[in-house]
Short mmCIF file of C-alpha atoms in Angstrom, two decimals:
data_model
loop_
_atom_site.label_atom_id
_atom_site.label_comp_id
_atom_site.label_asym_id
_atom_site.label_seq_id
_atom_site.Cartn_x
_atom_site.Cartn_y
_atom_site.Cartn_z
CA MET A 1 -25.09 -34.29 16.70
CA SER A 2 -24.25 -30.84 15.29
CA LYS A 3 -26.78 -28.77 13.45
CA LYS A 4 -26.59 -28.66 9.68
CA VAL A 5 -25.43 -25.30 8.35
CA GLU A 6 -26.80 -24.34 4.95
CA LEU A 7 -24.19 -22.75 2.69
CA ASN A 8 -25.13 -20.04 0.24
CA ASN A 9 -23.43 -17.24 -1.68
CA SER A 10 -25.51 -14.37 -0.35
CA GLY A 11 -22.77 -13.20 2.04
CA GLY A 12 -23.58 -11.20 5.15
CA ALA A 13 -22.28 -11.00 8.68
CA GLU A 14 -24.78 -13.43 10.18
CA ALA A 15 -24.04 -16.19 7.68
CA THR A 16 -20.25 -15.73 8.09
CA LEU A 17 -20.45 -15.91 11.89
CA LYS A 18 -22.63 -19.04 11.75
CA LEU A 19 -20.15 -20.75 9.44
CA LEU A 20 -17.17 -19.81 11.64
CA ASN A 21 -18.91 -21.23 14.70
CA HIS A 22 -19.84 -24.37 12.77
CA ILE A 23 -16.22 -24.92 11.66
CA ASP A 24 -14.97 -24.51 15.24
CA GLU A 25 -17.58 -26.97 16.47
CA GLN A 26 -16.76 -29.53 13.75
CA SER A 27 -13.01 -29.26 14.45
CA LEU A 28 -13.60 -30.23 18.06
CA GLN A 29 -15.85 -33.13 17.03
CA ILE A 30 -13.15 -34.46 14.68
CA GLN A 31 -10.62 -34.38 17.53
CA HIS A 32 -13.00 -36.32 19.78
CA THR A 33 -13.67 -38.83 16.99
CA ILE A 34 -9.94 -39.42 16.57
CA TRP A 35 -9.56 -39.88 20.33
CA LYS A 36 -12.30 -42.49 20.19
CA ASN A 37 -10.26 -44.39 17.61
CA LYS A 38 -12.75 -43.95 14.72
CA PRO A 39 -10.37 -42.92 11.86
CA LEU A 40 -12.81 -43.60 8.98
CA LYS A 41 -15.52 -41.44 10.48
CA ALA A 42 -12.98 -38.73 11.26
CA SER A 43 -11.76 -38.85 7.65
CA ARG A 44 -15.30 -38.35 6.29
CA MET A 45 -15.87 -35.47 8.70
CA LEU A 46 -12.54 -33.89 7.75
CA LYS A 47 -13.36 -34.06 4.02
CA LYS A 48 -16.68 -32.30 4.60
CA LEU A 49 -15.04 -29.71 6.81
CA THR A 50 -12.40 -29.03 4.14
CA ASN A 51 -15.15 -28.14 1.64
CA GLU A 52 -16.76 -25.78 4.17
CA THR A 53 -13.37 -24.16 4.93
CA GLU A 54 -12.73 -23.60 1.22
CA PHE A 55 -16.17 -22.00 0.98
CA LEU A 56 -15.29 -19.69 3.88
CA GLU A 57 -12.02 -18.76 2.17
CA GLU A 58 -13.98 -17.68 -0.89
CA GLN A 59 -16.30 -15.66 1.34
CA VAL A 60 -13.30 -13.90 2.90
CA LEU A 61 -11.86 -13.13 -0.54
CA GLY A 62 -15.29 -11.71 -1.44
CA LEU A 63 -15.19 -9.47 1.64
CA SER A 64 -11.77 -8.19 0.60
CA ARG A 65 -12.94 -7.47 -2.94
CA SER A 66 -16.09 -5.69 -1.61
CA LEU A 67 -14.21 -3.45 0.84
CA ASN A 68 -11.48 -2.53 -1.66
CA SER A 69 -14.11 -1.77 -4.28
CA LEU A 70 -15.93 0.58 -1.95
CA ALA A 71 -12.70 2.19 -0.78
CA LYS A 72 -11.59 2.85 -4.35
CA GLN A 73 -14.92 4.36 -5.37
CA LEU A 74 -14.98 6.69 -2.35
CA ASP A 75 -11.31 7.71 -2.67
CA GLU A 76 -11.86 8.86 -6.26
CA LEU A 77 -14.79 11.18 -5.46
CA ASP A 78 -13.94 14.91 -5.65
CA GLU A 79 -16.20 15.72 -2.71
CA LEU A 80 -17.67 13.49 0.01
CA ASN A 81 -21.13 14.20 1.34
CA GLU A 82 -22.29 13.05 4.78
CA ASN A 83 -23.43 9.63 3.51
CA ASP A 84 -20.07 9.11 1.77
CA LEU A 85 -18.15 9.99 4.93
CA ASN A 86 -20.22 7.53 6.98
CA SER A 87 -19.72 4.84 4.39
CA SER A 88 -15.95 5.52 4.36
CA GLU A 89 -15.78 5.06 8.14
CA PHE A 90 -17.44 1.66 7.90
CA VAL A 91 -15.06 0.66 5.07
CA THR A 92 -12.04 1.62 7.17
CA LEU A 93 -13.40 -0.43 10.06
CA GLY A 94 -14.10 -3.35 7.78
CA LEU A 95 -10.59 -3.38 6.39
CA GLN A 96 -9.21 -3.29 9.94
CA PHE A 97 -11.44 -6.20 10.99
CA LEU A 98 -10.33 -8.13 7.91
CA ARG A 99 -6.64 -7.69 8.79
CA GLU A 100 -7.42 -8.90 12.35
CA GLY A 101 -9.24 -11.99 11.06
CA ASN A 102 -12.57 -10.78 12.47
CA TRP A 103 -14.52 -11.80 9.38
CA GLY A 104 -17.96 -11.59 10.89
CA ALA A 105 -17.39 -7.97 11.84
CA ALA A 106 -15.87 -7.27 8.43
CA ALA A 107 -18.97 -8.68 6.73
CA ASP A 108 -21.16 -6.52 8.99
CA SER A 109 -19.11 -3.48 7.99
CA VAL A 110 -19.65 -4.16 4.28
CA GLU A 111 -23.41 -4.21 4.81
CA LYS A 112 -23.33 -0.98 6.86
CA ALA A 113 -21.02 0.79 4.38
CA ILE A 114 -23.36 0.02 1.45
CA ALA A 115 -26.44 1.03 3.41
CA ALA A 116 -24.77 4.29 4.46
CA LEU A 117 -24.39 5.32 0.81
CA GLY A 118 -28.14 5.90 0.56
CA PRO A 119 -30.13 5.59 -2.69
CA HIS A 120 -28.24 8.39 -4.48
CA GLY A 121 -24.79 7.04 -3.60
CA LEU A 122 -25.83 3.51 -4.50
CA GLU A 123 -27.14 4.63 -7.91
CA ARG A 124 -23.82 6.44 -8.52
CA SER A 125 -21.82 3.31 -7.74
CA LEU A 126 -24.12 1.12 -9.85
CA SER A 127 -23.73 3.52 -12.80
CA ILE A 128 -19.90 3.50 -12.54
CA ILE A 129 -19.69 -0.30 -12.61
CA ASN A 130 -22.34 -0.64 -15.28
CA ARG A 131 -20.53 1.82 -17.56
CA HIS A 132 -17.20 0.09 -16.95
CA LEU A 133 -18.53 -3.37 -17.83
CA ASN A 134 -20.29 -2.10 -20.96
CA GLU A 135 -17.03 -0.54 -22.16
CA LEU A 136 -15.07 -3.79 -21.78
CA GLY A 137 -16.66 -5.58 -24.77
CA ASP A 138 -16.21 -9.33 -24.30
CA LEU A 139 -16.79 -10.29 -20.65
CA SER A 140 -15.43 -13.11 -18.50
CA ASP A 141 -17.83 -15.37 -16.61
CA SER A 142 -17.49 -13.41 -13.35
CA GLU A 143 -17.98 -10.12 -15.22
CA GLU A 144 -21.19 -11.48 -16.78
CA VAL A 145 -22.44 -12.46 -13.32
CA THR A 146 -21.54 -9.01 -11.98
CA LEU A 147 -23.32 -7.23 -14.85
CA ASN A 148 -26.49 -9.23 -14.23
CA LEU A 149 -26.36 -8.40 -10.53
CA ILE A 150 -25.85 -4.71 -11.28
CA ARG A 151 -28.86 -4.75 -13.57
CA GLU A 152 -30.87 -6.47 -10.86
CA ALA A 153 -29.78 -3.88 -8.31
CA ARG A 154 -30.70 -0.96 -10.58
CA LYS A 155 -34.13 -2.47 -11.23
CA LYS A 156 -34.74 -2.94 -7.50
CA LEU A 157 -33.61 0.59 -6.78
CA ALA A 158 -35.91 1.98 -9.49
CA ASN A 159 -38.78 0.18 -7.70
CA ASP A 160 -37.73 1.80 -4.37
CA ASP A 161 -36.63 -1.55 -2.93
CA PHE A 162 -33.41 -0.21 -1.38
CA LYS A 163 -32.69 -3.32 0.74
CA ALA A 164 -32.89 -5.70 -2.23
CA ALA A 165 -30.76 -3.30 -4.29
CA THR A 166 -28.03 -3.19 -1.65
CA ASP A 167 -28.05 -7.02 -1.41
CA ALA A 168 -27.53 -7.35 -5.17
CA PHE A 169 -24.83 -4.66 -5.14
CA GLU A 170 -23.00 -6.39 -2.30
CA ARG A 171 -22.93 -9.64 -4.25
CA ALA A 172 -21.76 -7.82 -7.37
CA ILE A 173 -18.72 -6.16 -5.81
CA SER A 174 -17.83 -9.36 -3.93
CA VAL A 175 -17.43 -11.01 -7.34
CA LEU A 176 -15.85 -8.20 -9.33
CA GLY A 177 -13.79 -6.18 -6.84
CA SER A 178 -12.55 -2.67 -7.59
CA VAL A 179 -13.28 -0.96 -10.89
CA PRO A 180 -10.68 1.28 -12.58
CA THR A 181 -11.95 4.71 -13.60
CA GLY A 182 -9.04 5.48 -15.93
CA GLU A 183 -7.03 3.47 -18.43
CA ALA A 184 -4.99 0.86 -16.54
CA LEU A 185 -1.34 0.30 -17.36
CA SER A 186 -0.47 -2.99 -19.00
CA PRO A 187 0.59 -5.55 -16.35
CA PHE A 188 3.55 -6.34 -18.63
CA LEU A 189 4.86 -2.80 -18.02
CA VAL A 190 4.53 -2.61 -14.24
CA ASN A 191 5.28 -6.16 -13.00
CA HIS A 192 7.95 -8.86 -12.99
CA PHE A 193 6.38 -12.25 -13.69
CA PHE A 194 6.50 -15.40 -15.81
CA LEU A 195 3.48 -16.44 -17.87
CA SER A 196 3.13 -19.62 -19.88
CA ILE A 197 0.43 -20.76 -22.30
CA ASP A 198 0.06 -24.42 -23.14
CA SER A 199 -2.60 -26.26 -25.16
CA LYS A 200 -3.46 -29.85 -24.29
CA TRP A 201 -5.45 -32.23 -26.52
CA PRO A 202 -6.88 -35.23 -24.62
CA GLU A 203 -7.19 -38.28 -26.86
CA SER A 204 -10.60 -39.25 -25.48
CA THR A 205 -12.35 -36.01 -26.51
CA ASN A 206 -12.65 -33.65 -29.43
CA ASN A 207 -12.13 -30.68 -27.12
CA GLY A 208 -8.87 -29.09 -26.11
CA LEU A 209 -7.68 -27.43 -22.91
CA MET A 210 -5.67 -24.23 -22.71
CA VAL A 211 -3.61 -23.97 -19.55
CA ILE A 212 -2.43 -20.49 -18.50
CA THR A 213 0.03 -20.21 -15.62
CA VAL A 214 1.37 -17.05 -13.97
CA GLU A 215 4.14 -16.80 -11.38
CA ASN A 216 4.85 -13.51 -9.61
CA LEU A 217 8.63 -12.99 -9.55
CA GLY A 218 8.46 -9.47 -8.14
CA ASP A 219 8.50 -8.07 -4.59
CA ASN A 220 4.97 -6.62 -4.74
CA ASN A 221 1.46 -7.98 -5.26
CA MET A 222 0.42 -8.26 -8.91
CA SER A 223 -2.85 -6.49 -9.50
CA PRO A 224 -5.72 -8.44 -11.11
CA MET A 225 -5.69 -8.38 -14.90
CA ARG A 226 -7.93 -9.33 -17.82
CA MET A 227 -6.56 -11.38 -20.70
CA SER A 228 -7.95 -12.31 -24.08
CA ILE A 229 -7.77 -16.08 -24.62
CA PRO A 230 -5.20 -16.71 -27.40
CA THR A 231 -7.38 -19.28 -29.16
CA PRO A 232 -5.77 -21.39 -31.96
CA LEU A 233 -7.20 -21.30 -35.47
CA GLY A 234 -10.26 -23.51 -35.85
CA TRP A 235 -11.20 -23.45 -32.17
CA VAL A 236 -13.48 -21.37 -29.99
CA THR A 237 -13.29 -20.71 -26.24
CA SER A 238 -15.92 -19.62 -23.80
CA PRO A 239 -15.46 -17.15 -22.25
CA LYS A 240 -13.30 -15.15 -24.69
CA MET A 241 -11.71 -13.38 -21.74
CA THR A 242 -10.25 -14.64 -18.51
CA GLU A 243 -9.47 -12.87 -15.26
CA ILE A 244 -6.23 -13.43 -13.39
CA PRO A 245 -6.67 -12.49 -9.73
CA GLU A 246 -4.20 -10.64 -7.51
CA ILE A 247 -1.03 -12.72 -6.94
CA PRO A 248 1.34 -12.14 -4.01
CA PRO A 249 5.16 -12.28 -4.32
CA GLU A 250 6.30 -15.84 -5.20
CA GLY A 251 2.63 -16.69 -5.77
CA TYR A 252 1.54 -18.98 -8.58
CA ILE A 253 -1.79 -19.57 -10.30
CA GLU A 254 -2.98 -21.96 -13.01
CA ILE A 255 -6.13 -21.42 -15.09
CA GLY A 256 -7.71 -23.92 -17.50
CA VAL A 257 -9.99 -22.88 -20.37
CA GLU A 258 -11.86 -25.42 -22.49
CA MET A 259 -11.58 -25.11 -26.27
CA ARG A 260 -14.09 -26.57 -28.73
CA PRO A 261 -13.85 -27.07 -32.53
CA SER A 262 -15.45 -24.20 -34.45
CA GLY A 263 -16.56 -26.59 -37.21
CA SER A 264 -14.60 -24.81 -39.95
CA ILE A 265 -11.69 -27.26 -39.77
CA THR A 266 -11.83 -31.01 -39.14
CA SER A 267 -10.01 -32.25 -36.05
CA GLU A 268 -7.75 -34.45 -38.22
CA LYS A 269 -6.41 -31.37 -40.02
CA MET A 270 -5.90 -29.17 -36.98
CA LEU A 271 -2.24 -28.41 -36.43
CA GLY A 272 -2.74 -28.26 -32.68
CA ARG A 273 -3.26 -32.02 -32.55
CA LYS A 274 -0.04 -32.63 -34.42
CA LEU A 275 2.14 -30.15 -32.56
CA SER A 276 2.59 -29.54 -28.86
CA ILE A 277 3.32 -25.83 -28.42
CA THR A 278 4.12 -24.09 -25.11
CA THR A 279 4.91 -20.36 -25.06
CA GLY A 280 6.67 -18.72 -22.11
CA TYR A 281 6.73 -14.98 -21.41
CA LEU A 282 9.22 -13.43 -19.00
CA ALA A 283 8.01 -9.86 -18.23
CA ASN A 284 10.27 -7.52 -16.33
CA TYR A 285 8.82 -3.98 -16.08
CA GLY A 286 8.43 -3.37 -19.81
CA HIS A 287 11.06 -5.82 -21.03
CA LEU A 288 9.59 -8.98 -22.51
CA LYS A 289 11.37 -12.22 -23.43
CA VAL A 290 9.40 -14.87 -25.29
CA GLN A 291 10.38 -18.49 -25.92
CA ILE A 292 8.40 -21.22 -27.73
CA ARG A 293 8.78 -24.94 -27.20
CA VAL A 294 7.53 -27.02 -30.14
CA GLU A 295 7.20 -30.80 -30.24
CA ASN A 296 6.17 -32.95 -33.21
CA ARG A 297 3.58 -35.39 -31.86
CA THR A 298 3.31 -37.41 -35.07
CA LEU A 299 5.35 -40.22 -36.63
CA LYS A 300 6.11 -38.12 -39.70
CA SER A 301 8.50 -35.24 -40.28
CA MET A 302 6.95 -31.80 -40.59
CA GLU A 303 8.38 -28.98 -42.72
CA GLY A 304 7.94 -25.24 -43.10
CA ILE A 305 6.30 -24.44 -39.74
CA ILE A 306 5.69 -20.74 -39.09
CA LEU A 307 4.80 -19.83 -35.50
CA ASP A 308 2.76 -16.74 -34.69
CA PRO A 309 2.65 -16.48 -30.86
CA TRP A 310 0.11 -14.42 -28.94
CA LEU A 311 1.63 -11.14 -27.72
CA PRO A 312 0.24 -8.62 -25.23
CA GLU A 313 -0.91 -5.23 -26.52
CA GLY A 314 2.05 -2.89 -27.10
CA PHE A 315 4.48 -5.63 -28.14
CA GLU A 316 5.25 -6.98 -31.61
CA ALA A 317 7.45 -9.76 -32.98
CA MET A 318 10.28 -8.40 -35.13
CA ARG A 319 10.12 -11.65 -37.12
CA LEU A 320 8.04 -14.82 -36.83
CA PRO A 321 9.87 -17.98 -35.77
CA PHE A 322 10.32 -20.55 -38.58
CA VAL A 323 11.01 -24.29 -38.23
CA GLN A 324 12.39 -25.73 -41.46
CA ASN A 325 12.15 -29.38 -40.45
CA LEU A 326 10.88 -31.14 -37.32
CA GLY A 327 11.34 -34.89 -37.14
CA PRO A 328 8.99 -37.40 -35.43
CA GLY A 329 8.95 -36.72 -31.70
CA GLN A 330 11.54 -33.96 -32.08
CA LYS A 331 11.50 -30.88 -29.83
CA VAL A 332 12.90 -27.40 -30.46
CA HIS A 333 13.14 -24.21 -28.40
CA LEU A 334 12.87 -20.90 -30.24
CA GLU A 335 13.53 -17.36 -29.04
CA VAL A 336 11.21 -14.64 -30.35
CA ASP A 337 12.66 -11.20 -30.97
CA ILE A 338 10.22 -8.73 -29.34
CA LEU A 339 9.82 -5.03 -29.86
CA ASN A 340 8.03 -2.85 -27.30
CA VAL A 341 6.15 -0.56 -29.69
CA GLY A 342 4.44 1.27 -26.86
CA LYS A 343 7.70 2.43 -25.31
CA ASN A 344 8.50 6.11 -25.69
#
């Protein structure tokens, strides 16, 4: 019988290596179980192993975010002291280990790179991230987690507990990733992608579900981006912001955000329950095409519908789409004339 491996989110080289060894061991045991003609037991073992593999995948993504965050912070320094140079060497090694699939060594490099910064370098990094998050306003769930970890790390560092401070900082950058020091360009200006926003209203609940999908149509990776949730009138979402992670070429991601009634409008009067509205955005390096699909979900005709779609910053609708009459169950597709007001 194999030893039970406890899973946690603290990261670290030792934990990563233990999990890798455990997955290898369990894979062999599943093969032996299949050879012994015990398919049900093998199925249960495989289901458990799948969960552990998904956990490891998240750990590896965390390593990538951590190393890229450290690399970006060090690259943007005007001058590197001896501690910074040592940290940079460990980051370079860690990125190489990550590309080679040597995750245990990559995790070890993250720990060494953070430790090499020393108290002064760590305080500098904590201050940069803390200032960045405070300037963002509304935070996503992961940003809230990161901010709490940064505060914890600063408190530990103030109490001269450098080891605990580095642990908290490592967890913070594994969640958040790199932090921009300047104003980032709108993803709608520098990428080619398709984004859709759809609201679903399950009959068995008073809550709604906003589904945001993004497909990268370009040849390069799409950088992570933050997006305000385009919440319909009478509803509230938590969080108010969502983060869309890096997407490779031809990659696709779907994000669901729960919506709850604000209490100002009764659910019977909410237009969202009567209309099914899906908005699609085709962004091509500053050019934006927007189309809205509207469906009448009721048994009665609806008249005089004005649609006001969410638009990214820097873009405006030249005129709002208007539906004069929409019969029961009828669907229409509407083009929205868009003006790029941020274009010189």
